[in-house]
């Protein structure tokens, strides 16, 4: 499942994959800026599924101070996280 | 089994097989035994080699937990706590914290993990322990109950509230204001060192606190508990294996009405049920651990499902084993008597049976079309 460290990983392709996963699990569509947790549709346990999905789909490790709920709050915040952490990026 | 797992299993057998009954009756495992195992990395065997760990896969670490629990539920409980502490530090810690504490946890230091409080058991969102900043230090204030391994621990990984969210503090028990008060006479896992941990305005260096703005207490606890659930689920597999071995051995040799017990069909059914319980629990655990190792998002629910099924099976299976052994097992400290007491508690911890049922029902509602 792990994506090779590819230069083709763009914000658009990342967000598309995230939206597809979210739709399959919540049976609703999500705008990139919609707060996933605000309406209680998404539980904290599901947040952990999201963490694992992001890691395995985009080949990144989300650890330490990056592993914070705010980074998973919206599709946009997740794509920003992936862009920052993806392989080849020296990161924080 | 790969060789390293074999070796670790042998080490556990040599350490615990003959001693477990005595530890249970005394309510204590000699701390040097635990430190010795800890220094060999066995208590948190999944820690990566770069941090001094053995780097076992989740699957092998689970198999090790099952083996430990087939010998001694208290020892497995200590392993679960140590492993959960290491996992929490590995996931949420800064690199510096990981380097310092993971090497200690694989070097003989012992750790406990503290979520529960008097008024926050199933409902961890009711937690009141507070982690707050005070000048250059952080202060931890609260009372944690039923903390496994705390009686032995050098460090307690404490979950608490912090600036509207959650934080984790790594608290050395030698810090002023920490008091550890063992639970008198726990019903099961009697030598696991369960204790109340009082944290009375304990001052810790800020680098020991994993506090990030916007962190959610439930994300912290659910990530930590996923490790714990898998470990407990595998422990239940070990309970079932010990019970099956004891019940089969007894039913083969003990004769009543002129025939071995195993030839009485009602006894044979107990053996079938135990065998099925063990096989089902094993396969649920293997499935969840493979999801864990393969980093599949399904691992979260798979771990809850494995824990739910394995704990229920262990509680029923241990009751069957006591039934088959009857008076031969009805002595405190006997392997099936320990299993019976320990297994019931596995239905309470790391998400009780009812809490697992609620979560799994929500999941079923979400995914079933
Ligand atoms: C052996 C042992 C070891 C432990 N080790 C640790 C440890 O290392 N660290 C730690 O932090 N804690 C530990 N604990 C505490 C443990 O996590 C709690 O006991 C557990 O979360 C249950 O909380 P409670 O005992 O307060 O029960 P309660 O939450 O009071 O629940 C009582 C009963 O009500 C049910 N119930 C509660 N809410 C609901 C609901 N919404 N719907 C249906 N049923 C419900 C429960 O399932 C249970 O059957 C340990 C406990 C034991 C017994």
mmCIF file of N, CA, C and O and ligand atoms in Angstrom, chain B residues 81 113-116 118 120-123 145-148 188 194 345 348-350 352-355 358, ligand 1:
data_model
loop_
_atom_site.group_PDB
_atom_site.id
_atom_site.type_symbol
_atom_site.label_atom_id
_atom_site.label_comp_id
_atom_site.label_asym_id
_atom_site.label_seq_id
_atom_site.Cartn_x
_atom_site.Cartn_y
_atom_site.Cartn_z
ATOM 1 N N UNK B 81 2.348 -3.040 30.706
ATOM 2 C CA UNK B 81 2.576 -1.658 31.146
ATOM 3 C C UNK B 81 3.880 -1.103 30.595
ATOM 4 O O UNK B 81 3.935 0.020 30.089
ATOM 5 N N UNK B 113 1.777 2.918 33.528
ATOM 6 C CA UNK B 113 1.017 3.877 32.727
ATOM 7 C C UNK B 113 -0.269 4.217 33.465
ATOM 8 O O UNK B 113 -1.027 3.320 33.851
ATOM 9 N N UNK B 114 -0.523 5.518 33.650
ATOM 10 C CA UNK B 114 -1.626 5.940 34.511
ATOM 11 C C UNK B 114 -2.669 6.766 33.774
ATOM 12 O O UNK B 114 -2.423 7.919 33.411
ATOM 13 N N UNK B 115 -3.840 6.149 33.566
ATOM 14 C CA UNK B 115 -5.005 6.858 33.029
ATOM 15 C C UNK B 115 -6.071 7.019 34.116
ATOM 16 O O UNK B 115 -6.605 8.104 34.318
ATOM 17 N N UNK B 116 -6.417 5.904 34.777
ATOM 18 C CA UNK B 116 -7.632 5.823 35.591
ATOM 19 C C UNK B 116 -7.552 6.654 36.863
ATOM 20 O O UNK B 116 -6.487 6.798 37.466
ATOM 21 N N UNK B 118 -10.333 7.803 40.433
ATOM 22 C CA UNK B 118 -11.512 7.330 41.173
ATOM 23 C C UNK B 118 -12.798 7.605 40.391
ATOM 24 O O UNK B 118 -13.684 6.759 40.317
ATOM 25 N N UNK B 120 -12.894 8.472 37.082
ATOM 26 C CA UNK B 120 -12.674 8.336 35.639
ATOM 27 C C UNK B 120 -12.140 6.936 35.360
ATOM 28 O O UNK B 120 -10.932 6.697 35.360
ATOM 29 N N UNK B 121 -13.068 5.997 35.173
ATOM 30 C CA UNK B 121 -12.697 4.615 34.852
ATOM 31 C C UNK B 121 -12.990 4.381 33.377
ATOM 32 O O UNK B 121 -12.174 4.692 32.514
ATOM 33 N N UNK B 122 -14.192 3.885 33.076
ATOM 34 C CA UNK B 122 -14.584 3.723 31.674
ATOM 35 C C UNK B 122 -14.597 5.071 30.960
ATOM 36 O O UNK B 122 -14.288 5.159 29.774
ATOM 37 N N UNK B 123 -14.978 6.099 31.689
ATOM 38 C CA UNK B 123 -15.096 7.431 31.080
ATOM 39 C C UNK B 123 -13.831 8.246 31.359
ATOM 40 O O UNK B 123 -13.775 9.045 32.286
ATOM 41 N N UNK B 145 -5.614 5.650 40.011
ATOM 42 C CA UNK B 145 -5.962 4.432 40.750
ATOM 43 C C UNK B 145 -5.720 3.172 39.921
ATOM 44 O O UNK B 145 -5.820 3.188 38.703
ATOM 45 N N UNK B 146 -5.388 2.103 40.614
ATOM 46 C CA UNK B 146 -5.245 0.772 40.016
ATOM 47 C C UNK B 146 -4.153 0.734 38.950
ATOM 48 O O UNK B 146 -4.338 0.142 37.877
ATOM 49 N N UNK B 147 -3.048 1.375 39.224
ATOM 50 C CA UNK B 147 -2.001 1.456 38.209
ATOM 51 C C UNK B 147 -1.099 0.227 38.290
ATOM 52 O O UNK B 147 -0.314 0.063 39.234
ATOM 53 N N UNK B 148 -1.237 -0.611 37.261
ATOM 54 C CA UNK B 148 -0.453 -1.844 37.181
ATOM 55 C C UNK B 148 1.038 -1.510 37.188
ATOM 56 O O UNK B 148 1.462 -0.568 36.504
ATOM 57 N N UNK B 188 -6.981 -10.560 41.229
ATOM 58 C CA UNK B 188 -6.222 -11.325 40.241
ATOM 59 C C UNK B 188 -4.951 -10.595 39.854
ATOM 60 O O UNK B 188 -4.720 -9.473 40.307
ATOM 61 N N UNK B 194 -0.293 -3.499 41.379
ATOM 62 C CA UNK B 194 -1.312 -2.452 41.221
ATOM 63 C C UNK B 194 -1.255 -1.484 42.401
ATOM 64 O O UNK B 194 -1.222 -1.928 43.548
ATOM 65 N N UNK B 345 -10.611 -10.281 35.334
ATOM 66 C CA UNK B 345 -10.156 -8.884 35.325
ATOM 67 C C UNK B 345 -9.827 -8.402 33.906
ATOM 68 O O UNK B 345 -9.884 -7.210 33.623
ATOM 69 N N UNK B 348 -12.356 -6.380 32.370
ATOM 70 C CA UNK B 348 -12.576 -5.048 32.950
ATOM 71 C C UNK B 348 -11.596 -4.018 32.392
ATOM 72 O O UNK B 348 -11.957 -2.869 32.153
ATOM 73 N N UNK B 349 -10.345 -4.457 32.163
ATOM 74 C CA UNK B 349 -9.313 -3.471 31.825
ATOM 75 C C UNK B 349 -9.217 -3.196 30.324
ATOM 76 O O UNK B 349 -9.752 -3.953 29.529
ATOM 77 N N UNK B 350 -8.517 -2.129 30.003
ATOM 78 C CA UNK B 350 -8.217 -1.726 28.610
ATOM 79 C C UNK B 350 -9.480 -1.655 27.758
ATOM 80 O O UNK B 350 -9.482 -2.044 26.598
ATOM 81 N N UNK B 352 -13.572 -2.173 29.017
ATOM 82 C CA UNK B 352 -14.330 -3.310 29.544
ATOM 83 C C UNK B 352 -15.116 -3.961 28.410
ATOM 84 O O UNK B 352 -15.268 -3.382 27.329
ATOM 85 N N UNK B 353 -15.628 -5.137 28.682
ATOM 86 C CA UNK B 353 -16.459 -5.835 27.695
ATOM 87 C C UNK B 353 -17.572 -4.919 27.187
ATOM 88 O O UNK B 353 -17.805 -4.818 25.974
ATOM 89 N N UNK B 354 -18.221 -4.210 28.093
ATOM 90 C CA UNK B 354 -19.331 -3.356 27.668
ATOM 91 C C UNK B 354 -18.856 -2.193 26.813
ATOM 92 O O UNK B 354 -19.492 -1.824 25.820
ATOM 93 N N UNK B 355 -17.741 -1.583 27.197
ATOM 94 C CA UNK B 355 -17.230 -0.451 26.412
ATOM 95 C C UNK B 355 -16.793 -0.933 25.023
ATOM 96 O O UNK B 355 -17.038 -0.265 24.010
ATOM 97 N N UNK B 358 -19.956 -1.324 22.968
ATOM 98 C CA UNK B 358 -20.499 -0.050 22.471
ATOM 99 C C UNK B 358 -19.694 0.442 21.272
ATOM 100 O O UNK B 358 -20.248 0.904 20.276
HETATM 101 C C1 LIG C 1 -6.331 -5.584 37.295
HETATM 102 C C2 LIG C 1 -6.484 -4.167 36.886
HETATM 103 C C3 LIG C 1 -5.412 -3.479 36.343
HETATM 104 C C4 LIG C 1 -5.536 -2.135 35.972
HETATM 105 N N1 LIG C 1 -4.436 -1.462 35.481
HETATM 106 C C5 LIG C 1 -4.544 -0.148 35.159
HETATM 107 C C6 LIG C 1 -3.411 0.587 34.698
HETATM 108 O O1 LIG C 1 -2.302 0.055 34.559
HETATM 109 N N2 LIG C 1 -3.568 1.900 34.397
HETATM 110 C C7 LIG C 1 -4.764 2.530 34.519
HETATM 111 O O2 LIG C 1 -4.847 3.709 34.220
HETATM 112 N N3 LIG C 1 -5.868 1.869 34.973
HETATM 113 C C8 LIG C 1 -5.778 0.540 35.289
HETATM 114 N N4 LIG C 1 -6.884 -0.142 35.763
HETATM 115 C C9 LIG C 1 -8.175 0.544 35.862
HETATM 116 C C10 LIG C 1 -9.079 0.127 34.727
HETATM 117 O O3 LIG C 1 -8.672 0.758 33.546
HETATM 118 C C11 LIG C 1 -10.527 0.452 35.086
HETATM 119 O O4 LIG C 1 -10.905 -0.432 36.131
HETATM 120 C C12 LIG C 1 -11.467 0.294 33.922
HETATM 121 O O5 LIG C 1 -11.277 1.317 32.982
HETATM 122 C C13 LIG C 1 -12.942 0.299 34.341
HETATM 123 O O6 LIG C 1 -13.213 1.402 35.140
HETATM 124 P P1 LIG C 1 -13.932 1.212 36.557
HETATM 125 O O7 LIG C 1 -13.265 0.088 37.252
HETATM 126 O O8 LIG C 1 -13.946 2.528 37.206
HETATM 127 O O9 LIG C 1 -15.396 0.732 36.199
HETATM 128 P P2 LIG C 1 -16.638 1.666 35.792
HETATM 129 O O10 LIG C 1 -16.234 2.587 34.714
HETATM 130 O O11 LIG C 1 -17.233 2.235 37.033
HETATM 131 O O12 LIG C 1 -17.631 0.583 35.198
HETATM 132 C C14 LIG C 1 -18.400 -0.314 36.005
HETATM 133 C C15 LIG C 1 -19.208 -1.206 35.096
HETATM 134 O O13 LIG C 1 -20.103 -0.420 34.328
HETATM 135 C C16 LIG C 1 -19.897 -0.650 32.947
HETATM 136 N N5 LIG C 1 -20.092 0.610 32.198
HETATM 137 C C17 LIG C 1 -19.494 1.815 32.397
HETATM 138 N N6 LIG C 1 -19.920 2.704 31.496
HETATM 139 C C18 LIG C 1 -20.786 2.059 30.694
HETATM 140 C C19 LIG C 1 -21.552 2.440 29.563
HETATM 141 N N7 LIG C 1 -21.484 3.677 29.033
HETATM 142 N N8 LIG C 1 -22.365 1.508 29.001
HETATM 143 C C20 LIG C 1 -22.426 0.251 29.509
HETATM 144 N N9 LIG C 1 -21.716 -0.172 30.550
HETATM 145 C C21 LIG C 1 -20.904 0.720 31.154
HETATM 146 C C22 LIG C 1 -18.465 -1.140 32.834
HETATM 147 O O14 LIG C 1 -18.267 -1.907 31.664
HETATM 148 C C23 LIG C 1 -18.338 -1.963 34.081
HETATM 149 O O15 LIG C 1 -18.879 -3.241 33.867
HETATM 150 C C24 LIG C 1 -6.778 -1.482 36.129
HETATM 151 C C25 LIG C 1 -7.870 -2.179 36.682
HETATM 152 C C26 LIG C 1 -7.731 -3.501 37.064
HETATM 153 C C27 LIG C 1 -8.904 -4.206 37.663
#
